[in-house]
Coordinates of C-alpha atoms in Angstrom, one line a residue:
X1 CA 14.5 -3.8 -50.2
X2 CA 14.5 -0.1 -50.0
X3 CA 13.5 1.3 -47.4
X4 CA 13.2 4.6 -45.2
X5 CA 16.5 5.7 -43.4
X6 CA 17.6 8.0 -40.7
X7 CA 20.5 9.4 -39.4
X8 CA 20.1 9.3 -35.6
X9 CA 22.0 12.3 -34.8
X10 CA 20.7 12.5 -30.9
X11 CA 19.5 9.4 -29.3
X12 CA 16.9 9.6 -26.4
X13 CA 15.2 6.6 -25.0
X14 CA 11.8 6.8 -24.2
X15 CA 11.2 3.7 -20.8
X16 CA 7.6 5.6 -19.9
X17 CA 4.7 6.4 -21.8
X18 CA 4.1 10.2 -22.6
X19 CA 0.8 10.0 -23.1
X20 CA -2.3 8.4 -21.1
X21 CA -2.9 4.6 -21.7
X22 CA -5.5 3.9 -24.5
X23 CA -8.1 0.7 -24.5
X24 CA -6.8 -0.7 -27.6
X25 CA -9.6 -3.2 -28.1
X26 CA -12.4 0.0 -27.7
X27 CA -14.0 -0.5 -31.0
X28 CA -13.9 -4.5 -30.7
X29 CA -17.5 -5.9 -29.1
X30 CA -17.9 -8.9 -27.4
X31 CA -18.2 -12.2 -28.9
X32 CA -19.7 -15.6 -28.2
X33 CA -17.2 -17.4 -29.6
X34 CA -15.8 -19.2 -26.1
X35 CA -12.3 -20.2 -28.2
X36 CA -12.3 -16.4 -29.8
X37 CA -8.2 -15.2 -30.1
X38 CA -7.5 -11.7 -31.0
X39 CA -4.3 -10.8 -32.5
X40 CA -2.8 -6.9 -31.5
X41 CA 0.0 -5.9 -33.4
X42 CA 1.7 -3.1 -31.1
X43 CA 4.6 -1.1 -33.9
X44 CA 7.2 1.5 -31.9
X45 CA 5.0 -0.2 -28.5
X46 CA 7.3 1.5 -25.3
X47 CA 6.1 0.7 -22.4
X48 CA 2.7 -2.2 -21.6
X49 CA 0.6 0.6 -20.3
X50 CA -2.3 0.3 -22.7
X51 CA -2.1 -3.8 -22.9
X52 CA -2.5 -3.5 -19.0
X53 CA -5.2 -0.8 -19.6
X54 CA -6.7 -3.3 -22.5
X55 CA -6.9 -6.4 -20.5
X56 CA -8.1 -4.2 -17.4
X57 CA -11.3 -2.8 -19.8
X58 CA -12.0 -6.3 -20.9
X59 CA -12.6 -7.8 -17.7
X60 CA -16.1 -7.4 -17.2
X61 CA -17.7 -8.1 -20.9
X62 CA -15.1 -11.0 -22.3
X63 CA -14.3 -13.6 -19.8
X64 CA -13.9 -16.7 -22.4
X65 CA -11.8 -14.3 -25.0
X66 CA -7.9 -14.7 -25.1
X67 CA -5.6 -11.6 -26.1
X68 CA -2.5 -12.2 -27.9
X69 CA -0.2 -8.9 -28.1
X70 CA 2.6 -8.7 -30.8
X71 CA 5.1 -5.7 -29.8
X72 CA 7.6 -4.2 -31.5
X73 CA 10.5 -1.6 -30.7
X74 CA 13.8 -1.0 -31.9
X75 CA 15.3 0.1 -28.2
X76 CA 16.0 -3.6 -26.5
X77 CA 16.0 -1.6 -23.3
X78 CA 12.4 -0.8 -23.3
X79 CA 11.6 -4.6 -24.1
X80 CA 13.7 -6.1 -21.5
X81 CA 11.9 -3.1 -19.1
X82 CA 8.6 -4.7 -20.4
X83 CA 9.5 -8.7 -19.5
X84 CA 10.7 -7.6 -15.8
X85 CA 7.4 -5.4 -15.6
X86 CA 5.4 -8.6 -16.6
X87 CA 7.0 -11.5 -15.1
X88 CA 7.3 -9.4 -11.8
X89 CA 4.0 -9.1 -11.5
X90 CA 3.1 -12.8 -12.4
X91 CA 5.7 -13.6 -9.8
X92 CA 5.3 -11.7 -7.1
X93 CA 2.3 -9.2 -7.2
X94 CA -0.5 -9.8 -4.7
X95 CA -4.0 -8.7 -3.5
X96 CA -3.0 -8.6 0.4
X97 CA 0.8 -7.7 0.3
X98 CA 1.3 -4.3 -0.7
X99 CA 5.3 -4.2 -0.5
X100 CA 5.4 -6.2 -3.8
X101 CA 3.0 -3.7 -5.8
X102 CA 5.3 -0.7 -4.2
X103 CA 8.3 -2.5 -5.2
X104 CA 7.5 -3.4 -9.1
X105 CA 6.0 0.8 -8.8
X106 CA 9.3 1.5 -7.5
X107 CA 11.5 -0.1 -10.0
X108 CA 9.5 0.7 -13.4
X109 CA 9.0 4.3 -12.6
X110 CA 11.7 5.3 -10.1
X111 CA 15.4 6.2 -11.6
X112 CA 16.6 6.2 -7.9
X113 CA 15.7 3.0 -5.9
X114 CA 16.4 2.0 -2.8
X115 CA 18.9 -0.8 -2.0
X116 CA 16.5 -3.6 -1.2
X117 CA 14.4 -3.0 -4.3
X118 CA 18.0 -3.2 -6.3
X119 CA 18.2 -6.3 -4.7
X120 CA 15.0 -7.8 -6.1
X121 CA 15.5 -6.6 -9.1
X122 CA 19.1 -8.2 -9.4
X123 CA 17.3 -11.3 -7.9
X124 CA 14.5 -11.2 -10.6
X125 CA 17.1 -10.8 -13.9
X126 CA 19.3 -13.6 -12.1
X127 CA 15.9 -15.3 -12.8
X128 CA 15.4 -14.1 -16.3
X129 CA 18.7 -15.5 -17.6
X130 CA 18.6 -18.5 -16.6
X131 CA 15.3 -19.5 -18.0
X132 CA 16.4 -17.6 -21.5
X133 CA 19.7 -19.7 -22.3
X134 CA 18.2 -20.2 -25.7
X135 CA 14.7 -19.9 -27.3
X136 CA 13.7 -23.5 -26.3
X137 CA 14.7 -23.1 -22.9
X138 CA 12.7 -20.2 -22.6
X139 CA 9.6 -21.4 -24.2
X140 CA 9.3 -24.3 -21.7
X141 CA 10.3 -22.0 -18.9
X142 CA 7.1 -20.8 -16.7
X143 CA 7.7 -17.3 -18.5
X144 CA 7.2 -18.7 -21.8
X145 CA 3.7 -19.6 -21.2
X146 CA 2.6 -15.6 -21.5
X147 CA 6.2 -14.4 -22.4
X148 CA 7.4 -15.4 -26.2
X149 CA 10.3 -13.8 -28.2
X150 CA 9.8 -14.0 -31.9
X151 CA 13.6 -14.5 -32.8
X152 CA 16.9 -15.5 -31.4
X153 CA 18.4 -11.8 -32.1
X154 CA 15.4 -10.4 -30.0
X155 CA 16.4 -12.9 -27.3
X156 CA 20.0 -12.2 -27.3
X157 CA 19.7 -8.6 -27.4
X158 CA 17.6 -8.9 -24.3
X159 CA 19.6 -10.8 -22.2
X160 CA 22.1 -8.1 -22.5
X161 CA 20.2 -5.9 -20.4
X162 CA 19.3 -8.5 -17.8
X163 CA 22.9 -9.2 -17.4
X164 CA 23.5 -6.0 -16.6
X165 CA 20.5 -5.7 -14.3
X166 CA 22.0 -8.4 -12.2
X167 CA 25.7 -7.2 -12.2
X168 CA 25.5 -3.7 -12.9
X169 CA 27.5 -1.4 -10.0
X170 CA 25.2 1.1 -9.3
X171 CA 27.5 3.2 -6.6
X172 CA 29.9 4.8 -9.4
X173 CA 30.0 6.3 -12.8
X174 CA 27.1 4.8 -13.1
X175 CA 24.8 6.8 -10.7
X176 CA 27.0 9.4 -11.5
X177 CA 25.5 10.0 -15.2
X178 CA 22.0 9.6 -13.6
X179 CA 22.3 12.2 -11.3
X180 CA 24.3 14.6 -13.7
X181 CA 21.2 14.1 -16.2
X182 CA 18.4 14.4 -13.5
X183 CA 20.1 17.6 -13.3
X184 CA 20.6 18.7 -16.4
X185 CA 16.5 18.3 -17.4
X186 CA 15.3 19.5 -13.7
X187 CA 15.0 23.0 -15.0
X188 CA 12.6 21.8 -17.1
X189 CA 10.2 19.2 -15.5
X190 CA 10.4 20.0 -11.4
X191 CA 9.7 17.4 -9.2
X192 CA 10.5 14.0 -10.7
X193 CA 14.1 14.7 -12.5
X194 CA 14.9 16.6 -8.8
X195 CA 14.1 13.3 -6.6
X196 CA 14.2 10.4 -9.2
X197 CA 10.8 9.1 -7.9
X198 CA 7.6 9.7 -9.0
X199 CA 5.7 12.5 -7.0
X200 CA 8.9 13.3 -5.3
X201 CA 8.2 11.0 -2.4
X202 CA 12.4 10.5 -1.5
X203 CA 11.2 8.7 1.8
X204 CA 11.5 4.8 0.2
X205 CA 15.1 5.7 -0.9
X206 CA 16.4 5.5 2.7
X207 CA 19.5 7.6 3.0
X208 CA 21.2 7.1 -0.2
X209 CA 19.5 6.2 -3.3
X210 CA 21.0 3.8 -5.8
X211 CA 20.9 4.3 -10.1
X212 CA 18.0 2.0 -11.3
X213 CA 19.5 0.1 -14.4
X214 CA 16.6 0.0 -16.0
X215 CA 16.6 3.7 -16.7
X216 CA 20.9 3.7 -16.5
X217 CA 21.3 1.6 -19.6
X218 CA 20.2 1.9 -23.4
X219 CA 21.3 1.8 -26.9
X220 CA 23.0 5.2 -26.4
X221 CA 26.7 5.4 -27.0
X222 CA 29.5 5.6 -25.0
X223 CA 26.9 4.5 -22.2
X224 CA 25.9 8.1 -21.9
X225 CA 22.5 8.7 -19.7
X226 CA 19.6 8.9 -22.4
X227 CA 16.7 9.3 -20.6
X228 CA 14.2 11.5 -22.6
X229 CA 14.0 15.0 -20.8
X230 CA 10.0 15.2 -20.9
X231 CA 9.6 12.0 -18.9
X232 CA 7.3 11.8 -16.2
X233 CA 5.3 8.5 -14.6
X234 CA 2.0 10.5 -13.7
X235 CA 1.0 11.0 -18.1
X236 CA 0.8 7.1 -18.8
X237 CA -2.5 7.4 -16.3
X238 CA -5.8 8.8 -16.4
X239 CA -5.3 11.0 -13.5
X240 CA -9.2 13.3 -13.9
X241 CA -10.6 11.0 -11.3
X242 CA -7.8 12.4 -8.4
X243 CA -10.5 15.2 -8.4
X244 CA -13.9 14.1 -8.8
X245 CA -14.6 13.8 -5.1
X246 CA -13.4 17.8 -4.5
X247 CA -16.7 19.9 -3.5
X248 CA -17.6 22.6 -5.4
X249 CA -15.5 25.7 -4.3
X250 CA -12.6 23.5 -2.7
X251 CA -9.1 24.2 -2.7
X252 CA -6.1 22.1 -2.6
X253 CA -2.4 23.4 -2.1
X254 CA -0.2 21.8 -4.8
X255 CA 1.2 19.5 -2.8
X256 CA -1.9 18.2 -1.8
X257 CA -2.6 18.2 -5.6
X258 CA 0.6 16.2 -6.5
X259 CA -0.3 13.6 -3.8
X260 CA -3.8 12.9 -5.4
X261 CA -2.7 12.5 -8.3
X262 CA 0.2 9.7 -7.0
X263 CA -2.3 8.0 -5.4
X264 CA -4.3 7.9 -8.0
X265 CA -1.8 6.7 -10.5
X266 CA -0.8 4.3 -8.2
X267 CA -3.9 2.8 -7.5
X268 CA -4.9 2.3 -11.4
X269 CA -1.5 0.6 -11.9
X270 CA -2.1 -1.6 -8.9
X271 CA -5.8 -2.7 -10.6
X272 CA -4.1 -3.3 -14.0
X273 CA -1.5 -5.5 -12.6
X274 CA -3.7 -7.0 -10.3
X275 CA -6.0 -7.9 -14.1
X276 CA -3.1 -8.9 -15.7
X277 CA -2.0 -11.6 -12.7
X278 CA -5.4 -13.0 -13.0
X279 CA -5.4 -13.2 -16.8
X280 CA -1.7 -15.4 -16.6
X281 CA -3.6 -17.7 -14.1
X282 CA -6.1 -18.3 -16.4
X283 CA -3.5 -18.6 -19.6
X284 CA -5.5 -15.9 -21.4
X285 CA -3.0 -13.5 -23.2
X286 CA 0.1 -13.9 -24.7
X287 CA 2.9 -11.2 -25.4
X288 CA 5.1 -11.4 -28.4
X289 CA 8.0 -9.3 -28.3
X290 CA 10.1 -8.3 -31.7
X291 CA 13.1 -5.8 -31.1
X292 CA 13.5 -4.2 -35.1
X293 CA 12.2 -2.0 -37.5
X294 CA 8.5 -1.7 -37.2
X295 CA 8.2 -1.5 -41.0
X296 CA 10.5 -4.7 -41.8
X297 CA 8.0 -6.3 -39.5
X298 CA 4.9 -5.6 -41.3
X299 CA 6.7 -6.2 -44.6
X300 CA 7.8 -10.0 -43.6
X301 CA 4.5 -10.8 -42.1
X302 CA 3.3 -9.5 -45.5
X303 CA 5.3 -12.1 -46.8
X304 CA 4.0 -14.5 -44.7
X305 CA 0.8 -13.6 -45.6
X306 CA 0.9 -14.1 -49.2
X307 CA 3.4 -17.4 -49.0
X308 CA 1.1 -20.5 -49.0
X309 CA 3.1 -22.1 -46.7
X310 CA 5.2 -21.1 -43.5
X311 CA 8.6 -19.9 -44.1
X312 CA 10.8 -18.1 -41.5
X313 CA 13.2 -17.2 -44.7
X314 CA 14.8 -13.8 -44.3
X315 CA 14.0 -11.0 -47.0
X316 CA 14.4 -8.0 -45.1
X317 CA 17.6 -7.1 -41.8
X318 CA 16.8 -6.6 -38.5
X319 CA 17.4 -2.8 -38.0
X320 CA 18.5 -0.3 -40.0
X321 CA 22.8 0.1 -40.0
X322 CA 22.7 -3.6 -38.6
X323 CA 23.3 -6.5 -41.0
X324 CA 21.4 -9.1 -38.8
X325 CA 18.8 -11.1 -41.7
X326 CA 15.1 -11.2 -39.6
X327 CA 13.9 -14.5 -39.6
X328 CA 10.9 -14.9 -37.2
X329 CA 11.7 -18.4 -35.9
X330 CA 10.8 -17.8 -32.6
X331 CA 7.9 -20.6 -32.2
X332 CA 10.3 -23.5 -33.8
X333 CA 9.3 -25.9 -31.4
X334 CA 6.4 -24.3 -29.4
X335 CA 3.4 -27.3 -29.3
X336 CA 1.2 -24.5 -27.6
X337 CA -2.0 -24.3 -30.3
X338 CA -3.2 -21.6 -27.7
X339 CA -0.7 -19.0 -29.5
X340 CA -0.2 -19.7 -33.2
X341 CA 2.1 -17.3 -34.7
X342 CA 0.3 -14.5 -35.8
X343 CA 0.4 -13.0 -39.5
X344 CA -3.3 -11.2 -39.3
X345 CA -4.4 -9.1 -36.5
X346 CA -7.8 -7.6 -35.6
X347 CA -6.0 -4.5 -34.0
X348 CA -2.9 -2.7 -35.4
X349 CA -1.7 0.1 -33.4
X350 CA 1.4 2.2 -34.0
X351 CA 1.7 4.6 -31.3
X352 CA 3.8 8.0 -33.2
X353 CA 5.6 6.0 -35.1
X354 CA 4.1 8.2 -38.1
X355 CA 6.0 10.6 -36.9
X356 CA 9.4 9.0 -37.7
X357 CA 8.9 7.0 -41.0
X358 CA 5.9 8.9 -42.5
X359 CA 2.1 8.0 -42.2
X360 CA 1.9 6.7 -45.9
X361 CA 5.1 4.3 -45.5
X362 CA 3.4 3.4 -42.4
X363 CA -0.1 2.6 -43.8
X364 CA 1.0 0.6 -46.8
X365 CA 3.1 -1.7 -44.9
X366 CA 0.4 -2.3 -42.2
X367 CA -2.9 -2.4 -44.4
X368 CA -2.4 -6.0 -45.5
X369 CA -2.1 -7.4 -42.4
X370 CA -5.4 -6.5 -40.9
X371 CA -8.3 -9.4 -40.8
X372 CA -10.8 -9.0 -43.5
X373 CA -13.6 -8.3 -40.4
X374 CA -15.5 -5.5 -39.9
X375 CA -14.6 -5.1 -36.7
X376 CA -10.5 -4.8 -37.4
X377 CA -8.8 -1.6 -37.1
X378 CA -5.9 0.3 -37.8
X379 CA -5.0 3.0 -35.2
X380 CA -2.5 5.7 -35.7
X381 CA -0.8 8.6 -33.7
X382 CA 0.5 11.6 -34.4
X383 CA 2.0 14.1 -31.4
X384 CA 3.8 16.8 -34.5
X385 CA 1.6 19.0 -36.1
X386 CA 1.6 18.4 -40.0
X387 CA 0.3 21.9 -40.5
X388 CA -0.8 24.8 -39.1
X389 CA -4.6 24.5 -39.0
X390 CA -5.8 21.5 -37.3
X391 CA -8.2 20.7 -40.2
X392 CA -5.8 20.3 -43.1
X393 CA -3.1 18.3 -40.8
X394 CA -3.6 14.7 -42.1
X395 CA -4.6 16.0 -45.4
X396 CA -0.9 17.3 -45.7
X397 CA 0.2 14.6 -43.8
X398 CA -1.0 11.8 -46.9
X399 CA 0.0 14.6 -49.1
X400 CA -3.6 14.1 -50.8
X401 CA -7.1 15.0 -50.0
X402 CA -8.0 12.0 -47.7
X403 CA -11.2 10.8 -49.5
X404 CA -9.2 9.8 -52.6
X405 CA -5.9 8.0 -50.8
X406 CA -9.0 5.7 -48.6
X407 CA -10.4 4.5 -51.9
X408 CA -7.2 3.6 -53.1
X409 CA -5.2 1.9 -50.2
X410 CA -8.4 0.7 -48.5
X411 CA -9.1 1.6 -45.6
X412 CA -10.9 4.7 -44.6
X413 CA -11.1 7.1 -41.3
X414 CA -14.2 6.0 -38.9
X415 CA -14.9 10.0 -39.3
X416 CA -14.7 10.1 -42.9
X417 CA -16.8 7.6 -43.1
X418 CA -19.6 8.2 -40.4
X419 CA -19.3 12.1 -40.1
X420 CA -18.1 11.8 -37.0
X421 CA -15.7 10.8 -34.0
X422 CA -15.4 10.0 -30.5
X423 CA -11.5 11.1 -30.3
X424 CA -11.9 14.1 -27.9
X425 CA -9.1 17.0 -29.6
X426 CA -11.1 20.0 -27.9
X427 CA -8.3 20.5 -25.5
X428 CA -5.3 20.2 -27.9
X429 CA -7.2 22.8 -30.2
X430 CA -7.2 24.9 -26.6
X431 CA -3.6 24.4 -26.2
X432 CA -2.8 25.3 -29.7
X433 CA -4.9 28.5 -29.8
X434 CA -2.5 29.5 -26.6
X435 CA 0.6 29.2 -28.6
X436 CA 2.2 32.7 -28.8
X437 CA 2.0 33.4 -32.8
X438 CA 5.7 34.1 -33.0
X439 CA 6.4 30.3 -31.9
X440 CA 3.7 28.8 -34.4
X441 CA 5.5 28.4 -37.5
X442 CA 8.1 26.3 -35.2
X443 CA 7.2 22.3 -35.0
X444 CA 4.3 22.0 -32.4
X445 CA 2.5 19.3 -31.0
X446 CA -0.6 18.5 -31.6
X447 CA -2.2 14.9 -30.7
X448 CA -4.1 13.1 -33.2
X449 CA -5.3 10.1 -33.1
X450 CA -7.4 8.1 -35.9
X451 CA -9.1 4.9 -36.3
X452 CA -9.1 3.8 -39.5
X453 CA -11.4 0.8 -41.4
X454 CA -12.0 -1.1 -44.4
X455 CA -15.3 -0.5 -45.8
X456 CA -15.4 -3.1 -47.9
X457 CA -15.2 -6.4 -45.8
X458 CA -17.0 -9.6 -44.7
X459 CA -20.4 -9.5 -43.0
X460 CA -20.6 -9.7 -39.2
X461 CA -21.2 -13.0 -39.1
X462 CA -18.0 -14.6 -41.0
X463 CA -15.7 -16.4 -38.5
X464 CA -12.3 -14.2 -38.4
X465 CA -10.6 -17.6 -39.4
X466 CA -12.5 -17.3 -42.6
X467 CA -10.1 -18.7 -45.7
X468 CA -11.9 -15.9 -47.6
X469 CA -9.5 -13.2 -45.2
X470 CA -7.0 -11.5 -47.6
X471 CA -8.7 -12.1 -50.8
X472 CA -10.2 -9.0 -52.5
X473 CA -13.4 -8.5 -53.0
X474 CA -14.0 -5.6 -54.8
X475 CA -11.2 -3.8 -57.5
X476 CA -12.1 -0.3 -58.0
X477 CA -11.1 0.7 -61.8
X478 CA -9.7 3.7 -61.9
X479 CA -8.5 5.7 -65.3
X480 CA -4.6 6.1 -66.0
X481 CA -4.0 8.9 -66.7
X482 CA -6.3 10.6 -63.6
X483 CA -4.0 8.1 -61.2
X484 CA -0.7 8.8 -63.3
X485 CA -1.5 12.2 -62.1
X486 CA -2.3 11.8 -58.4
X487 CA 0.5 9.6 -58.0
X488 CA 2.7 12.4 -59.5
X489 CA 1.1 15.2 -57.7
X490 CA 1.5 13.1 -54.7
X491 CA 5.1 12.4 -55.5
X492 CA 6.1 16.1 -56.1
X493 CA 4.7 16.8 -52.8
X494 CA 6.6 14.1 -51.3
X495 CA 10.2 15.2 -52.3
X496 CA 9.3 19.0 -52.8
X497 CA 12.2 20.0 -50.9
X498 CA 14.6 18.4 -54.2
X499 CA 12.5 20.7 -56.7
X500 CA 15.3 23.0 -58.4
X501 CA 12.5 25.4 -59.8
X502 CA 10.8 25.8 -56.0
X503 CA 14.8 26.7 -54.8
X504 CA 15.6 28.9 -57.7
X505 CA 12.6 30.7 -57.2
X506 CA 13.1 31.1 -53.4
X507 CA 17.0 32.1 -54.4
X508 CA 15.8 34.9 -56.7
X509 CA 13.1 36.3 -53.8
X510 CA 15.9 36.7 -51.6
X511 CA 18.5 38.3 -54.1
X512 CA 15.7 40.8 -55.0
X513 CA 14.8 41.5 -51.3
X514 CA 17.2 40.8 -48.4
X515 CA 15.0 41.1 -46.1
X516 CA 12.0 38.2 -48.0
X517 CA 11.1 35.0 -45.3
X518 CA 10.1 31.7 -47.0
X519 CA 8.8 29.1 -45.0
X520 CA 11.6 26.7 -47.5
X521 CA 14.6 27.7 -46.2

């Protein structure tokens, strides 16, 4: 199948949210049904922050409801990050010890560790490999009971990294690269990428700190160091509370500042993990991982969905520039009815991944595979601006007036469709108003979020197993010619950069008048 393709001319890996954790299941109420599953599908997922974050919010309402997470990501790094994170803290994190919670901080947001957290972590991925010597192995292992890998390429491409967690020598060439890229990138975030910990806090490291492998080794080649240069622990948390006990009129140095807001990172990570333990114990949530193109995903779970039987047969690769067929034969052999493979989810969220393939590609291939419920949702993220004004941004990013594209794919934005929103964008309208106005026809950034849903679904009280889920239920009849048109409007927009007439044009401007700008060239 055709598909989107890049070049990846600079590679960065991205181990650590940039941006704060999100409740994922926010627009989900509480049910009665005591054997309720709900199905996340996390595309271009990073790090767990917001299933921690999830599972955390749903403590107090839901205490019947299981959560099964689906997440994808092409950088194998970031998923085997994501399996130490989680069965760290189902091994060893505890209400009374605090050196376990310090340790797992240490080694998921620390690119220096000390030696005796190396050590557990070498211990742990000792750990890891042996219970992942193949797919059945795993999925009997106590790890697979919370832990499953949808395919044996996502498993082997894992257990790469764990290798090299265990053996790894952390003393040469290796910490090397770490330190001369903490150094390149200190000029421009102080602090962490001067230290290597989080909140500069060098005291844990002893007197020599050693090259965590979890941030020493990605996809990157030649081995280079590939840590994105705008990484920093603290933006993964919700940090306004280190400040809601200051009196009005207080002052804090910034140190004192920077300590508050450790603390108070640390201490919402410590409740999260603490939720997470508890929901393990209780075998209520389930994470899927997938290593591959986010839209191959969607497109062979479409498959799924419209096969009337199961099949694992491969229609679409792996990854782009790989030749590996992606079969999703992960469960072959689970008897765990708890988990059943998932094809429809209530949630679909795709972090930025917008941003990379395009927000249409992404909505087409993710629109079929939401549950016909009222309450399912499709959330997506944008960090680049698609225009200059705010208002006209996903507009231009749809490359169609928004009203139009919802009737004909489906699903609609909750603002469209109530007048409304509770996505807060005051303060990146504040940051963009402060952007000099030489710098603003550059790329800027400028956080969207949007919830999109169907407004043409079941009534509240179908079950979300309902066997009427995928069929339609209402065709909107539309005349030919008008949708000839869009499509071809749409499609000029799309691939306006090929139009000869829009470069002659822009050709003769600058032949006439050296000294002409066009916002084309």
């Amino acid at each position: 199948m055709l598909s989107p393709i890049y070049i990846p001319l600079k590679y960065w890996m991205y181990p650590i949210g940039n941006t704060p954790a999100v409740n994922l299941l926010r627009d989900t109420p509480a049910s009665n049904e005591r054997e309720e599953t709900l199905g996340v599908l996390c595309l271009a997922c990073g790090d767990p922050r917001s299933i921690l974050f999830t599972l955390w919010s749903e403590t107090v309402q839901n205490k019947e409801r299981r959560y099964h997470f689906t997440c994808c990501d092409t950088e194998p790094a970031i998923l085997a990050r994501n399996v130490v994170l989680l069965t760290m803290i189902a091994d060893y994190h505890s209400t009374t010890d605090d050196t376990t919670g310090h340790c797992i901080w240490n080694l998921f947001y620390h690119m220096l560790i000390s030696k005796s957290d190396l050590t557990v972590l070498q211990e742990h991925a000792a750990k890891l490999l042996t219970a992942s010597e193949s797919l059945q192995t795993w999925l009997t292992s106590s790890y697979g009971d919370y832990v499953q890998l949808t395919n044996e390429a996502t498993l082997t491409e894992l257990r790469q990294y764990w290798s090299q967690y265990k053996t790894m020598d952390v003393s040469g060439r290796v910490v090397a690269n770490v330190r001369e890229g903490m150094s390149q990138r200190s000029k421009e975030i102080a602090t962490y990428w001067v230290t290597g910990v989080a909140g500069g806090d060098c005291k844990s490291l002893g007197k020599k700190g050693h090259a965590n492998p979890m941030f020493a080794v990605s996809s990157a080649p030649s081995g280079e160091f590939a840590v994105h240069y705008g990484t920093e622990p603290l933006l993964g948390f919700h940090l306004a509370e280190a400040f809601r006990k200051l009196h009005c009129g207080e002052k804090m140095t910034l140190a004192a500042q920077g300590d508050r807001l450790v603390e108070a990172a640390k201490t919402q990570f410590t409740a999260w993990c603490q939720t997470f333990k508890k929901f393990v114990e209780h075998r209520r949530v389930c994470v899927q991982l997938f290593c591959g193109d986010a839209l191959a995903l969607c497109h062979q779970l479409q498959l799924r969905v419209a096969s009337t039987k199961q099949t694992n047969a491969a229609r679409f690769y792996t990854k782009p520039w790989k030749l590996q067929p992606l079969r999703l034969d992960g469960q072959d052999g689970c008897n765990d009815s708890r988990w059943p493979s998932m094809s429809r989810f209530d949630v679909v969220d795709t972090s930025n991944l917008g941003d990379h393939v395009g927000l249409i590609n992404m909505i087409v291939a993710e629109a079929p595979l939401l549950r016909n419920h009222p309450t399912s949702i499709l959330c997506t993220e944008s960090l680049l601006a698609a225009s200059e004004d705010p208002k006209t941004s996903l507009s231009n990013a749809l490359e169609s007036d928004v009203a139009t594209f919802s009737l004909l794919i489906g699903l609609a934005p909750i603002g469209l469709l109530a007048g409304t929103t509770l996505e807060a964008v005051s303060n990146e309208a504040e940051l963009a108003s402060l952007t000099p106005s030489s710098q603003r026809q550059k790329q800027s950034q400028y956080r969207l979020r949007i919830h999109w849903k169907s407004p043409d679904v079941q009534p509240f009280s179908a079950p979300r197993d309902s066997e009427s889920e995928g069929k339609a239920v209402k065709r909107e009849k539309v005349d030919a010619s008008e949708l000839a048109a869009w499509l071809f409007s749409m499609y000029k927009k799309m691939f306006a950069k090929e139009d000869v007439s829009t470069l002659f044009s822009t050709a003769q401007r600058m032949q006439s008048n050296h000294f002409s700008t066009d916002l084309q060239r």
